[in-house]
Amino acid sequence: MTKEEADNGRDDMVIDVPGQANAVPDGFNANYLRIYYGKLFPHADMFKWMSYGNDGKHPGCDKSYFGRREFSFTLENDIYIRFQSFNSVTELENSIKEKCPFKIDIGPVYSVDPAKRHAYAQSGNNVFTPVERELVFDIDISDYDDVRYCCTGADVCLECWPLMTIAIKVIDTSLRDDFGFNHILWVYSGRRGVHCWVCDGKARRLTNEQRAAIADYFHVYKGNENSQKKISLPGLVLHPFLARSYTEVLKGFFEAKLLPNQNLLASEERYEKILEMIPDASVASELRRRWQENKRASMSKDDINIVRWEQLKSILQSGKQKMQGLRRCVEEIVFSYTYPRLDMEVSRHMNHLLKAPFCVHPKTASGRTEQGRTKTRC
Amino acid sequence: MEVVQSQRKSSSNNVIVSILPLYRSAPPLEVRLEDFEFFAIDRLRVLKGLSDGLCRGKKPEEMEKLVLDLWKANMRHPQAVEEVNKDIISHFVLRLVYCRTEELRKWFLSMETTLFRHRFRWGSSEAQRALMSEFKLPYKAVSNAEFESLKDKLGQVARSMGQTLAAADAIFYKVPFEEVPDLVAGRRVFIHKGHAYVAINQVVSLVVTQFRSYLSKALILTNRKWTSTIREQEKDRLTPIVEALCTSYLGPDYSQQQEFGEISIKDIDQVAKTSFPLCMRHLFEKVKEDHHLKHGGRMQLGLFLKGVGLKLDDALAFWKAEFAPKVSAERFDKEYAYNIRHNYGREGKRTDYTPYSCQKIISVTPGIGDHHGCPYRHFSEENLRAALVRMGVSSRAVEDVMDKVHNRHYQLACTLTFEAVHGSSCDAGINHPNQYFIDSQRVLQSKNGSVA
């Protein structure tokens, strides 16, 4: 289960449900951390990954490359030290074992060794600046709290984790098919979500503007607790990326899994949230009326959620609906429940520090580790 | 670019190959001083014509034709080399003229970008591709085969933006997605394996954006150079030309009467009613009413009449007669005759003064007791409406005119008045009172077979 697998394409994505990784008995303490860094943390692999071939053994390699990468450590008592850099795997390993950081973050590769940054900042020519950095994405399960009723916050279970896996599928497919990236690593972020590291050379050299463009391309879910409508799909048809995501991933997942598992239409409190998304008040009241009368799907043995969803679809998608806003209403509902909710800020800037894979997260009591996962079966 | 007063040497080695220049740098050509000014004036005619067209809300197809006509009329030259040189030289001269204030820069940038957009579109695909490579835009045309295989997806993207994939737009370019971040961010392109498929109108947009951003920066730099060195260095030679250029009126100056020969006093009353624009009608009526006009009014009306064809002797007689109830003959000869002779170039430095253009008339602000200036600008709404009705403008047309007035398009208001009074359209728009007069006479003559 290493990063090498990231290179091999993604036909079959296998997921390990977090929680089964490490058998750490009594909570968390620094001793276990020392043992972990001493025996388990993959220093050499980390070095090999971050070197991208510039390890001094290949012809034409840049020996300064690894040394220009910024790491940051969070130590005990929340002491935070930035601009750590190392010239070799030994330096890296020794520093980690000695300092025992509770958290390690990875930053960009700079134009010069971060340790020497002050000398260059004086010249005023912006000579100390990021030059390479993986394209990264961050998805948090806690951002889905309004659409899952089984857990909240950092809690995750088998019912709601699939929201993550379908988010991964949508983004991963697009990164490969649309953008042409190949070297993609998805990791459990150790607590409540996943991180994506796109490691192609082309990706590492993207400018901030280009990263923001990719983030915006993926940005469909917009809004917070104050906005009424978070997904808006104007236009007569969907862009091919959205259409593919809908037909290949989101629709199936929503109808077969999320809808029944989360009982999205079973109770008034829950179905009101969906009815609110219908711009035509008369359609919404018609459905409300039907569902209030029919508290139990007495006629059929089918799941009540599925029955009601079919009713909703048949009204909204019938040829009689002329109103502009209704055209894509069904898709909008599905998207608002299932479309990936990315943290835009993480992806936009080269100098964003992101937690390194293979860290042990201090706040995860059962000691789930962040492990490299590249295969996910949903 | 070196400006010399001697004969221009040929510099064929430095001719730019592509027909649509990018104006990246001032060319190493020698230019005669006269050409410095005249080339700029010709280009300015194109830009002002463009500006006028945009102001009048012309549709895109009409604008296409307008730009083509303006270019042909003012910038064409049988030899391509000469045309390109004039194109480049005139652009750089106008940069000097229009770099000097924020407002001038904005106008120039807007017009040059519009001109560039049209000229880019009417170039051949090869010319377009050549230009794109000059901008270092790594675009490759999509082959027919590839287009066929992607047609559905490309159509989907178009429809998702509320557009259709018309046959005319079926030219697509392929470019690495990194080059078009805005289009990617807005999901306005189809991307596949790292390539974005950009439609021709999007390409034009991108090229024009590059052009615009480059020119914008260049204008700031030009302004710096102008204020720090050029203006002072050239204060006896180029600076006066540059400073005069942006306010210059570009049409005929009407200082020589053209088509209708002379107008004599007995004709004036009649033509005033039928062919004078409102500003001159008003002055004329006031002279008749008050038997006097202050200096501004005498200049504006007097020069206009000269342009209309009133000879000096008739002009002297006219003013003398109108002023007679208030000014004795002797006093007239002492105080007013000299100025009238001066206007006709018979006194002093013998300059044959030219009648004022609309631009000049609009720019003056009449004081108390004055009646000159542009009535569309200075009359109260009530007075203006009444005056228009007296001219015979229908009430619906009055509303249209007032609408232009409210938006401060005074010349357009006058043009609409012309059209309403004469029942025929005036495509060129009114830029000069004498033009109004001549056009009016033309219309009337063609209707009646005689000068009214």
PDB file of N, CA, C and O in Angstrom, chain A residues 176-181 202 206 209-210 212-214 216-220 234-243, chain B residues 153-157 159-163 177-182 184-195:
ATOM      1  N   ARG A 176      -8.073  12.640 -14.653  1.00  0.00           N
ATOM      2  CA  ARG A 176      -7.410  11.792 -15.649  1.00  0.00           C
ATOM      3  C   ARG A 176      -7.945  12.034 -17.049  1.00  0.00           C
ATOM      4  O   ARG A 176      -7.192  12.275 -17.985  1.00  0.00           O
ATOM      5  N   ASP A 177      -9.267  11.976 -17.213  1.00  0.00           N
ATOM      6  CA  ASP A 177      -9.831  12.071 -18.561  1.00  0.00           C
ATOM      7  C   ASP A 177      -9.814  13.482 -19.113  1.00  0.00           C
ATOM      8  O   ASP A 177      -9.539  13.696 -20.278  1.00  0.00           O
ATOM      9  N   ASP A 178     -10.172  14.459 -18.270  1.00  0.00           N
ATOM     10  CA  ASP A 178     -10.249  15.824 -18.777  1.00  0.00           C
ATOM     11  C   ASP A 178      -8.881  16.490 -18.784  1.00  0.00           C
ATOM     12  O   ASP A 178      -8.462  17.080 -19.762  1.00  0.00           O
ATOM     13  N   PHE A 179      -8.192  16.417 -17.650  1.00  0.00           N
ATOM     14  CA  PHE A 179      -6.952  17.182 -17.537  1.00  0.00           C
ATOM     15  C   PHE A 179      -5.713  16.404 -17.946  1.00  0.00           C
ATOM     16  O   PHE A 179      -4.639  16.982 -18.062  1.00  0.00           O
ATOM     17  N   GLY A 180      -5.848  15.097 -18.114  1.00  0.00           N
ATOM     18  CA  GLY A 180      -4.717  14.322 -18.593  1.00  0.00           C
ATOM     19  C   GLY A 180      -3.666  14.025 -17.537  1.00  0.00           C
ATOM     20  O   GLY A 180      -2.527  13.715 -17.873  1.00  0.00           O
ATOM     21  N   PHE A 181      -4.024  14.118 -16.271  1.00  0.00           N
ATOM     22  CA  PHE A 181      -3.048  13.768 -15.237  1.00  0.00           C
ATOM     23  C   PHE A 181      -3.050  12.267 -15.003  1.00  0.00           C
ATOM     24  O   PHE A 181      -4.065  11.599 -15.180  1.00  0.00           O
ATOM     25  N   LYS A 202       3.647  18.264 -14.867  1.00  0.00           N
ATOM     26  CA  LYS A 202       2.797  19.361 -15.356  1.00  0.00           C
ATOM     27  C   LYS A 202       1.980  19.961 -14.205  1.00  0.00           C
ATOM     28  O   LYS A 202       1.772  21.150 -14.134  1.00  0.00           O
ATOM     29  N   LEU A 206       2.105  24.028 -12.186  1.00  0.00           N
ATOM     30  CA  LEU A 206       0.974  24.928 -12.428  1.00  0.00           C
ATOM     31  C   LEU A 206       1.130  26.206 -11.615  1.00  0.00           C
ATOM     32  O   LEU A 206       1.566  26.179 -10.471  1.00  0.00           O
ATOM     33  N   GLU A 209      -2.805  30.850 -10.734  1.00  0.00           N
ATOM     34  CA  GLU A 209      -3.975  31.158 -11.555  1.00  0.00           C
ATOM     35  C   GLU A 209      -4.545  29.881 -12.184  1.00  0.00           C
ATOM     36  O   GLU A 209      -5.761  29.692 -12.239  1.00  0.00           O
ATOM     37  N   GLN A 210      -3.647  28.993 -12.629  1.00  0.00           N
ATOM     38  CA  GLN A 210      -4.114  27.762 -13.248  1.00  0.00           C
ATOM     39  C   GLN A 210      -4.746  26.832 -12.226  1.00  0.00           C
ATOM     40  O   GLN A 210      -5.746  26.161 -12.505  1.00  0.00           O
ATOM     41  N   ALA A 212      -6.302  27.807  -9.558  1.00  0.00           N
ATOM     42  CA  ALA A 212      -7.607  28.381  -9.249  1.00  0.00           C
ATOM     43  C   ALA A 212      -8.596  28.030 -10.349  1.00  0.00           C
ATOM     44  O   ALA A 212      -9.777  27.762 -10.081  1.00  0.00           O
ATOM     45  N   ALA A 213      -8.122  28.004 -11.597  1.00  0.00           N
ATOM     46  CA  ALA A 213      -9.017  27.664 -12.707  1.00  0.00           C
ATOM     47  C   ALA A 213      -9.527  26.229 -12.577  1.00  0.00           C
ATOM     48  O   ALA A 213     -10.715  25.955 -12.788  1.00  0.00           O
ATOM     49  N   ILE A 214      -8.627  25.300 -12.215  1.00  0.00           N
ATOM     50  CA  ILE A 214      -9.056  23.911 -12.050  1.00  0.00           C
ATOM     51  C   ILE A 214     -10.026  23.802 -10.882  1.00  0.00           C
ATOM     52  O   ILE A 214     -11.059  23.122 -10.964  1.00  0.00           O
ATOM     53  N   ASP A 216     -12.013  26.083  -9.817  1.00  0.00           N
ATOM     54  CA  ASP A 216     -13.291  26.646 -10.244  1.00  0.00           C
ATOM     55  C   ASP A 216     -14.036  25.717 -11.187  1.00  0.00           C
ATOM     56  O   ASP A 216     -15.261  25.667 -11.173  1.00  0.00           O
ATOM     57  N   TYR A 217     -13.288  24.995 -12.023  1.00  0.00           N
ATOM     58  CA  TYR A 217     -13.911  24.014 -12.919  1.00  0.00           C
ATOM     59  C   TYR A 217     -14.690  22.994 -12.090  1.00  0.00           C
ATOM     60  O   TYR A 217     -15.785  22.569 -12.455  1.00  0.00           O
ATOM     61  N   PHE A 218     -14.103  22.621 -10.945  1.00  0.00           N
ATOM     62  CA  PHE A 218     -14.768  21.655 -10.072  1.00  0.00           C
ATOM     63  C   PHE A 218     -15.797  22.293  -9.143  1.00  0.00           C
ATOM     64  O   PHE A 218     -16.525  21.593  -8.459  1.00  0.00           O
ATOM     65  N   HIS A 219     -15.823  23.608  -9.133  1.00  0.00           N
ATOM     66  CA  HIS A 219     -16.646  24.280  -8.142  1.00  0.00           C
ATOM     67  C   HIS A 219     -18.089  24.339  -8.617  1.00  0.00           C
ATOM     68  O   HIS A 219     -18.454  25.156  -9.450  1.00  0.00           O
ATOM     69  N   VAL A 220     -18.900  23.471  -8.109  1.00  0.00           N
ATOM     70  CA  VAL A 220     -20.305  23.460  -8.504  1.00  0.00           C
ATOM     71  C   VAL A 220     -21.174  23.707  -7.276  1.00  0.00           C
ATOM     72  O   VAL A 220     -22.178  24.406  -7.332  1.00  0.00           O
ATOM     73  N   PRO A 234     -27.806  26.251 -14.709  1.00  0.00           N
ATOM     74  CA  PRO A 234     -28.543  26.879 -15.798  1.00  0.00           C
ATOM     75  C   PRO A 234     -28.139  26.248 -17.118  1.00  0.00           C
ATOM     76  O   PRO A 234     -27.320  25.353 -17.142  1.00  0.00           O
ATOM     77  N   GLY A 235     -28.673  26.698 -18.164  1.00  0.00           N
ATOM     78  CA  GLY A 235     -28.282  26.151 -19.460  1.00  0.00           C
ATOM     79  C   GLY A 235     -29.203  25.012 -19.845  1.00  0.00           C
ATOM     80  O   GLY A 235     -29.772  24.338 -19.005  1.00  0.00           O
ATOM     81  N   LEU A 236     -29.328  24.826 -21.142  1.00  0.00           N
ATOM     82  CA  LEU A 236     -30.244  23.815 -21.646  1.00  0.00           C
ATOM     83  C   LEU A 236     -29.745  22.410 -21.346  1.00  0.00           C
ATOM     84  O   LEU A 236     -30.517  21.502 -21.092  1.00  0.00           O
ATOM     85  N   VAL A 237     -28.446  22.237 -21.419  1.00  0.00           N
ATOM     86  CA  VAL A 237     -27.869  20.930 -21.111  1.00  0.00           C
ATOM     87  C   VAL A 237     -26.690  21.150 -20.178  1.00  0.00           C
ATOM     88  O   VAL A 237     -26.245  22.272 -19.963  1.00  0.00           O
ATOM     89  N   LEU A 238     -26.196  20.054 -19.635  1.00  0.00           N
ATOM     90  CA  LEU A 238     -25.044  20.153 -18.739  1.00  0.00           C
ATOM     91  C   LEU A 238     -23.748  20.068 -19.524  1.00  0.00           C
ATOM     92  O   LEU A 238     -23.676  19.391 -20.552  1.00  0.00           O
ATOM     93  N   HIS A 239     -22.727  20.736 -19.025  1.00  0.00           N
ATOM     94  CA  HIS A 239     -21.381  20.578 -19.580  1.00  0.00           C
ATOM     95  C   HIS A 239     -21.017  19.093 -19.510  1.00  0.00           C
ATOM     96  O   HIS A 239     -21.398  18.419 -18.545  1.00  0.00           O
ATOM     97  N   PRO A 240     -20.290  18.564 -20.512  1.00  0.00           N
ATOM     98  CA  PRO A 240     -19.960  17.139 -20.532  1.00  0.00           C
ATOM     99  C   PRO A 240     -19.385  16.612 -19.217  1.00  0.00           C
ATOM    100  O   PRO A 240     -19.688  15.486 -18.828  1.00  0.00           O
ATOM    101  N   PHE A 241     -18.597  17.399 -18.523  1.00  0.00           N
ATOM    102  CA  PHE A 241     -18.035  16.945 -17.249  1.00  0.00           C
ATOM    103  C   PHE A 241     -19.147  16.701 -16.238  1.00  0.00           C
ATOM    104  O   PHE A 241     -19.184  15.660 -15.555  1.00  0.00           O
ATOM    105  N   LEU A 242     -20.085  17.636 -16.147  1.00  0.00           N
ATOM    106  CA  LEU A 242     -21.178  17.482 -15.192  1.00  0.00           C
ATOM    107  C   LEU A 242     -22.110  16.359 -15.619  1.00  0.00           C
ATOM    108  O   LEU A 242     -22.584  15.583 -14.785  1.00  0.00           O
ATOM    109  N   ALA A 243     -22.350  16.263 -16.918  1.00  0.00           N
ATOM    110  CA  ALA A 243     -23.245  15.224 -17.416  1.00  0.00           C
ATOM    111  C   ALA A 243     -22.680  13.841 -17.122  1.00  0.00           C
ATOM    112  O   ALA A 243     -23.380  12.949 -16.652  1.00  0.00           O
TER     113      ALA A 243
ATOM    114  N   LYS B 153     -19.829  16.440 -28.148  1.00  0.00           N
ATOM    115  CA  LYS B 153     -19.385  17.066 -26.905  1.00  0.00           C
ATOM    116  C   LYS B 153     -19.272  18.571 -27.064  1.00  0.00           C
ATOM    117  O   LYS B 153     -19.635  19.347 -26.189  1.00  0.00           O
ATOM    118  N   LEU B 154     -18.725  19.016 -28.224  1.00  0.00           N
ATOM    119  CA  LEU B 154     -18.559  20.445 -28.444  1.00  0.00           C
ATOM    120  C   LEU B 154     -19.917  21.122 -28.498  1.00  0.00           C
ATOM    121  O   LEU B 154     -20.103  22.228 -27.976  1.00  0.00           O
ATOM    122  N   GLY B 155     -20.881  20.443 -29.120  1.00  0.00           N
ATOM    123  CA  GLY B 155     -22.225  21.002 -29.167  1.00  0.00           C
ATOM    124  C   GLY B 155     -22.825  21.106 -27.770  1.00  0.00           C
ATOM    125  O   GLY B 155     -23.491  22.075 -27.434  1.00  0.00           O
ATOM    126  N   GLN B 156     -22.535  20.084 -26.963  1.00  0.00           N
ATOM    127  CA  GLN B 156     -23.045  20.100 -25.592  1.00  0.00           C
ATOM    128  C   GLN B 156     -22.515  21.306 -24.821  1.00  0.00           C
ATOM    129  O   GLN B 156     -23.245  21.969 -24.090  1.00  0.00           O
ATOM    130  N   VAL B 157     -21.235  21.560 -24.970  1.00  0.00           N
ATOM    131  CA  VAL B 157     -20.646  22.704 -24.266  1.00  0.00           C
ATOM    132  C   VAL B 157     -21.323  23.996 -24.721  1.00  0.00           C
ATOM    133  O   VAL B 157     -21.681  24.846 -23.904  1.00  0.00           O
ATOM    134  N   ARG B 159     -24.307  24.417 -25.982  1.00  0.00           N
ATOM    135  CA  ARG B 159     -25.683  24.512 -25.491  1.00  0.00           C
ATOM    136  C   ARG B 159     -25.709  24.766 -23.997  1.00  0.00           C
ATOM    137  O   ARG B 159     -26.608  25.419 -23.479  1.00  0.00           O
ATOM    138  N   SER B 160     -24.704  24.286 -23.282  1.00  0.00           N
ATOM    139  CA  SER B 160     -24.701  24.543 -21.835  1.00  0.00           C
ATOM    140  C   SER B 160     -24.504  26.012 -21.551  1.00  0.00           C
ATOM    141  O   SER B 160     -24.799  26.479 -20.454  1.00  0.00           O
ATOM    142  N   MET B 161     -23.997  26.750 -22.542  1.00  0.00           N
ATOM    143  CA  MET B 161     -23.828  28.192 -22.370  1.00  0.00           C
ATOM    144  C   MET B 161     -24.942  28.961 -23.052  1.00  0.00           C
ATOM    145  O   MET B 161     -24.844  30.181 -23.202  1.00  0.00           O
ATOM    146  N   GLY B 162     -25.960  28.247 -23.528  1.00  0.00           N
ATOM    147  CA  GLY B 162     -27.055  28.930 -24.189  1.00  0.00           C
ATOM    148  C   GLY B 162     -26.735  29.321 -25.619  1.00  0.00           C
ATOM    149  O   GLY B 162     -27.371  30.201 -26.184  1.00  0.00           O
ATOM    150  N   GLN B 163     -25.714  28.668 -26.216  1.00  0.00           N
ATOM    151  CA  GLN B 163     -25.398  28.980 -27.611  1.00  0.00           C
ATOM    152  C   GLN B 163     -25.626  27.745 -28.459  1.00  0.00           C
ATOM    153  O   GLN B 163     -25.915  26.677 -27.941  1.00  0.00           O
ATOM    154  N   PHE B 177      -4.728  23.159 -21.744  1.00  0.00           N
ATOM    155  CA  PHE B 177      -5.725  23.839 -20.896  1.00  0.00           C
ATOM    156  C   PHE B 177      -5.102  24.948 -20.049  1.00  0.00           C
ATOM    157  O   PHE B 177      -5.780  25.891 -19.672  1.00  0.00           O
ATOM    158  N   GLU B 178      -3.785  24.802 -19.775  1.00  0.00           N
ATOM    159  CA  GLU B 178      -3.115  25.818 -18.955  1.00  0.00           C
ATOM    160  C   GLU B 178      -3.173  27.203 -19.583  1.00  0.00           C
ATOM    161  O   GLU B 178      -3.061  28.212 -18.890  1.00  0.00           O
ATOM    162  N   GLU B 179      -3.327  27.240 -20.934  1.00  0.00           N
ATOM    163  CA  GLU B 179      -3.305  28.522 -21.614  1.00  0.00           C
ATOM    164  C   GLU B 179      -4.595  29.295 -21.485  1.00  0.00           C
ATOM    165  O   GLU B 179      -4.629  30.488 -21.757  1.00  0.00           O
ATOM    166  N   VAL B 180      -5.673  28.608 -21.133  1.00  0.00           N
ATOM    167  CA  VAL B 180      -6.975  29.286 -21.119  1.00  0.00           C
ATOM    168  C   VAL B 180      -7.663  29.138 -19.768  1.00  0.00           C
ATOM    169  O   VAL B 180      -8.787  28.629 -19.684  1.00  0.00           O
ATOM    170  N   PRO B 181      -7.009  29.575 -18.695  1.00  0.00           N
ATOM    171  CA  PRO B 181      -7.600  29.355 -17.379  1.00  0.00           C
ATOM    172  C   PRO B 181      -9.006  29.923 -17.218  1.00  0.00           C
ATOM    173  O   PRO B 181      -9.846  29.282 -16.579  1.00  0.00           O
ATOM    174  N   ASP B 182      -9.262  31.060 -17.819  1.00  0.00           N
ATOM    175  CA  ASP B 182     -10.600  31.637 -17.641  1.00  0.00           C
ATOM    176  C   ASP B 182     -11.676  30.760 -18.247  1.00  0.00           C
ATOM    177  O   ASP B 182     -12.755  30.602 -17.685  1.00  0.00           O
ATOM    178  N   VAL B 184     -11.511  27.552 -18.747  1.00  0.00           N
ATOM    179  CA  VAL B 184     -11.627  26.325 -17.950  1.00  0.00           C
ATOM    180  C   VAL B 184     -12.437  26.602 -16.689  1.00  0.00           C
ATOM    181  O   VAL B 184     -13.367  25.875 -16.362  1.00  0.00           O
ATOM    182  N   ALA B 185     -12.096  27.697 -16.018  1.00  0.00           N
ATOM    183  CA  ALA B 185     -12.767  28.022 -14.756  1.00  0.00           C
ATOM    184  C   ALA B 185     -14.269  28.153 -14.942  1.00  0.00           C
ATOM    185  O   ALA B 185     -15.050  27.744 -14.089  1.00  0.00           O
ATOM    186  N   GLY B 186     -14.671  28.709 -16.063  1.00  0.00           N
ATOM    187  CA  GLY B 186     -16.092  28.919 -16.303  1.00  0.00           C
ATOM    188  C   GLY B 186     -16.760  27.750 -16.991  1.00  0.00           C
ATOM    189  O   GLY B 186     -17.934  27.826 -17.334  1.00  0.00           O
ATOM    190  N   ARG B 187     -16.032  26.663 -17.183  1.00  0.00           N
ATOM    191  CA  ARG B 187     -16.551  25.502 -17.928  1.00  0.00           C
ATOM    192  C   ARG B 187     -17.108  25.909 -19.277  1.00  0.00           C
ATOM    193  O   ARG B 187     -18.186  25.466 -19.695  1.00  0.00           O
ATOM    194  N   ARG B 188     -16.352  26.781 -19.971  1.00  0.00           N
ATOM    195  CA  ARG B 188     -16.834  27.238 -21.269  1.00  0.00           C
ATOM    196  C   ARG B 188     -16.145  26.524 -22.420  1.00  0.00           C
ATOM    197  O   ARG B 188     -16.290  26.909 -23.575  1.00  0.00           O
ATOM    198  N   VAL B 189     -15.335  25.516 -22.084  1.00  0.00           N
ATOM    199  CA  VAL B 189     -14.683  24.744 -23.136  1.00  0.00           C
ATOM    200  C   VAL B 189     -14.790  23.266 -22.804  1.00  0.00           C
ATOM    201  O   VAL B 189     -14.958  22.897 -21.639  1.00  0.00           O
ATOM    202  N   PHE B 190     -14.633  22.440 -23.842  1.00  0.00           N
ATOM    203  CA  PHE B 190     -14.520  21.007 -23.642  1.00  0.00           C
ATOM    204  C   PHE B 190     -13.041  20.695 -23.462  1.00  0.00           C
ATOM    205  O   PHE B 190     -12.213  21.157 -24.244  1.00  0.00           O
ATOM    206  N   ILE B 191     -12.709  19.973 -22.397  1.00  0.00           N
ATOM    207  CA  ILE B 191     -11.314  19.575 -22.247  1.00  0.00           C
ATOM    208  C   ILE B 191     -11.201  18.054 -22.246  1.00  0.00           C
ATOM    209  O   ILE B 191     -12.078  17.345 -21.725  1.00  0.00           O
ATOM    210  N   HIS B 192     -10.115  17.584 -22.842  1.00  0.00           N
ATOM    211  CA  HIS B 192      -9.900  16.152 -22.930  1.00  0.00           C
ATOM    212  C   HIS B 192      -8.408  15.883 -22.930  1.00  0.00           C
ATOM    213  O   HIS B 192      -7.679  16.433 -23.750  1.00  0.00           O
ATOM    214  N   LYS B 193      -7.981  15.028 -22.003  1.00  0.00           N
ATOM    215  CA  LYS B 193      -6.575  14.660 -21.884  1.00  0.00           C
ATOM    216  C   LYS B 193      -5.669  15.890 -21.887  1.00  0.00           C
ATOM    217  O   LYS B 193      -4.632  15.913 -22.529  1.00  0.00           O
ATOM    218  N   GLY B 194      -6.060  16.894 -21.180  1.00  0.00           N
ATOM    219  CA  GLY B 194      -5.210  18.066 -21.016  1.00  0.00           C
ATOM    220  C   GLY B 194      -5.332  19.111 -22.100  1.00  0.00           C
ATOM    221  O   GLY B 194      -4.705  20.165 -22.020  1.00  0.00           O
ATOM    222  N   HIS B 195      -6.164  18.840 -23.130  1.00  0.00           N
ATOM    223  CA  HIS B 195      -6.324  19.835 -24.183  1.00  0.00           C
ATOM    224  C   HIS B 195      -7.684  20.487 -24.094  1.00  0.00           C
ATOM    225  O   HIS B 195      -8.684  19.823 -23.870  1.00  0.00           O
TER     226      HIS B 195
END
